[in-house]
Short mmCIF file of C-alpha atoms in Angstrom, two decimals:
data_model
loop_
_atom_site.label_atom_id
_atom_site.label_comp_id
_atom_site.label_asym_id
_atom_site.label_seq_id
_atom_site.Cartn_x
_atom_site.Cartn_y
_atom_site.Cartn_z
CA MET A 1 16.33 -84.87 134.56
CA PRO A 2 18.05 -88.38 134.58
CA ILE A 3 21.84 -88.58 134.58
CA PRO A 4 23.29 -91.06 131.98
CA SER A 5 24.80 -94.26 133.55
CA LEU A 6 28.35 -95.19 132.79
CA ASP A 7 27.76 -98.65 132.79
CA GLY A 8 24.66 -98.14 130.63
CA GLN A 9 26.52 -96.18 128.00
CA THR A 10 29.41 -98.83 128.02
CA GLU A 11 27.07 -101.71 127.66
CA MET A 12 25.05 -99.86 124.90
CA LEU A 13 28.32 -99.52 122.92
CA ARG A 14 29.36 -102.85 123.35
CA VAL A 15 25.75 -104.22 122.22
CA ALA A 16 25.78 -101.73 119.32
CA TYR A 17 29.27 -102.64 117.97
CA ARG A 18 28.41 -106.27 118.33
CA ARG A 19 25.14 -106.39 116.26
CA ALA A 20 26.94 -104.11 113.70
CA GLY A 21 29.50 -106.75 113.41
CA ILE A 22 32.18 -104.32 113.85
CA SER A 23 35.38 -104.56 116.14
CA PRO A 24 35.40 -101.46 118.37
CA ARG A 25 39.17 -101.62 117.33
CA GLN A 26 38.23 -100.92 113.83
CA VAL A 27 36.88 -97.48 114.79
CA VAL A 28 39.07 -94.65 113.64
CA TYR A 29 36.95 -91.79 114.29
CA VAL A 30 33.89 -91.13 116.47
CA GLU A 31 31.59 -88.02 116.60
CA ALA A 32 30.36 -87.69 119.95
CA HIS A 33 27.19 -86.53 121.17
CA GLY A 34 29.05 -83.52 123.03
CA THR A 35 26.39 -82.57 125.30
CA GLY A 36 28.58 -79.71 127.00
CA THR A 37 27.96 -80.42 130.47
CA PRO A 38 30.22 -81.42 133.47
CA VAL A 39 28.12 -84.76 133.79
CA GLY A 40 27.48 -85.84 130.36
CA ASP A 41 30.55 -85.46 128.41
CA PRO A 42 32.74 -87.38 131.07
CA ILE A 43 30.41 -90.47 130.93
CA GLU A 44 30.19 -90.36 127.36
CA THR A 45 34.10 -90.26 126.59
CA THR A 46 34.80 -92.54 129.34
CA ALA A 47 32.37 -95.23 127.90
CA LEU A 48 33.90 -94.52 124.65
CA GLY A 49 37.29 -95.06 126.04
CA ASN A 50 36.51 -98.18 127.83
CA VAL A 51 34.95 -99.90 124.89
CA ILE A 52 37.03 -98.19 121.63
CA GLY A 53 39.95 -97.97 123.56
CA ALA A 54 40.37 -101.28 125.11
CA GLY A 55 43.44 -103.11 124.09
CA ARG A 56 44.55 -100.21 121.52
CA ARG A 57 48.24 -99.04 120.96
CA ARG A 58 49.00 -95.55 121.04
CA GLU A 59 49.56 -95.95 117.20
CA GLU A 60 46.02 -97.26 116.83
CA ALA A 61 44.48 -94.20 118.28
CA CYS A 62 40.86 -93.29 117.50
CA LEU A 63 40.01 -89.83 116.99
CA LEU A 64 37.11 -87.89 118.95
CA GLY A 65 35.22 -84.90 117.87
CA SER A 66 32.05 -83.07 118.68
CA VAL A 67 31.11 -80.50 116.26
CA LYS A 68 28.27 -78.17 117.13
CA THR A 69 26.31 -75.20 115.24
#
């Protein structure tokens, strides 16, 4: 099974927000995929932090959740 790439995840998020015309700093909540794996989750959350968390002050926090059945 292929392992997700941090660089690939980060770039995918940047491209998606750019195409949507949304600044990542406008995002206030993300529902993460949350694979529950020791490899996938850290890559996903780090990529989100790299893109959505970049340049934010503490009072501009973005909430992160992952709800599974």
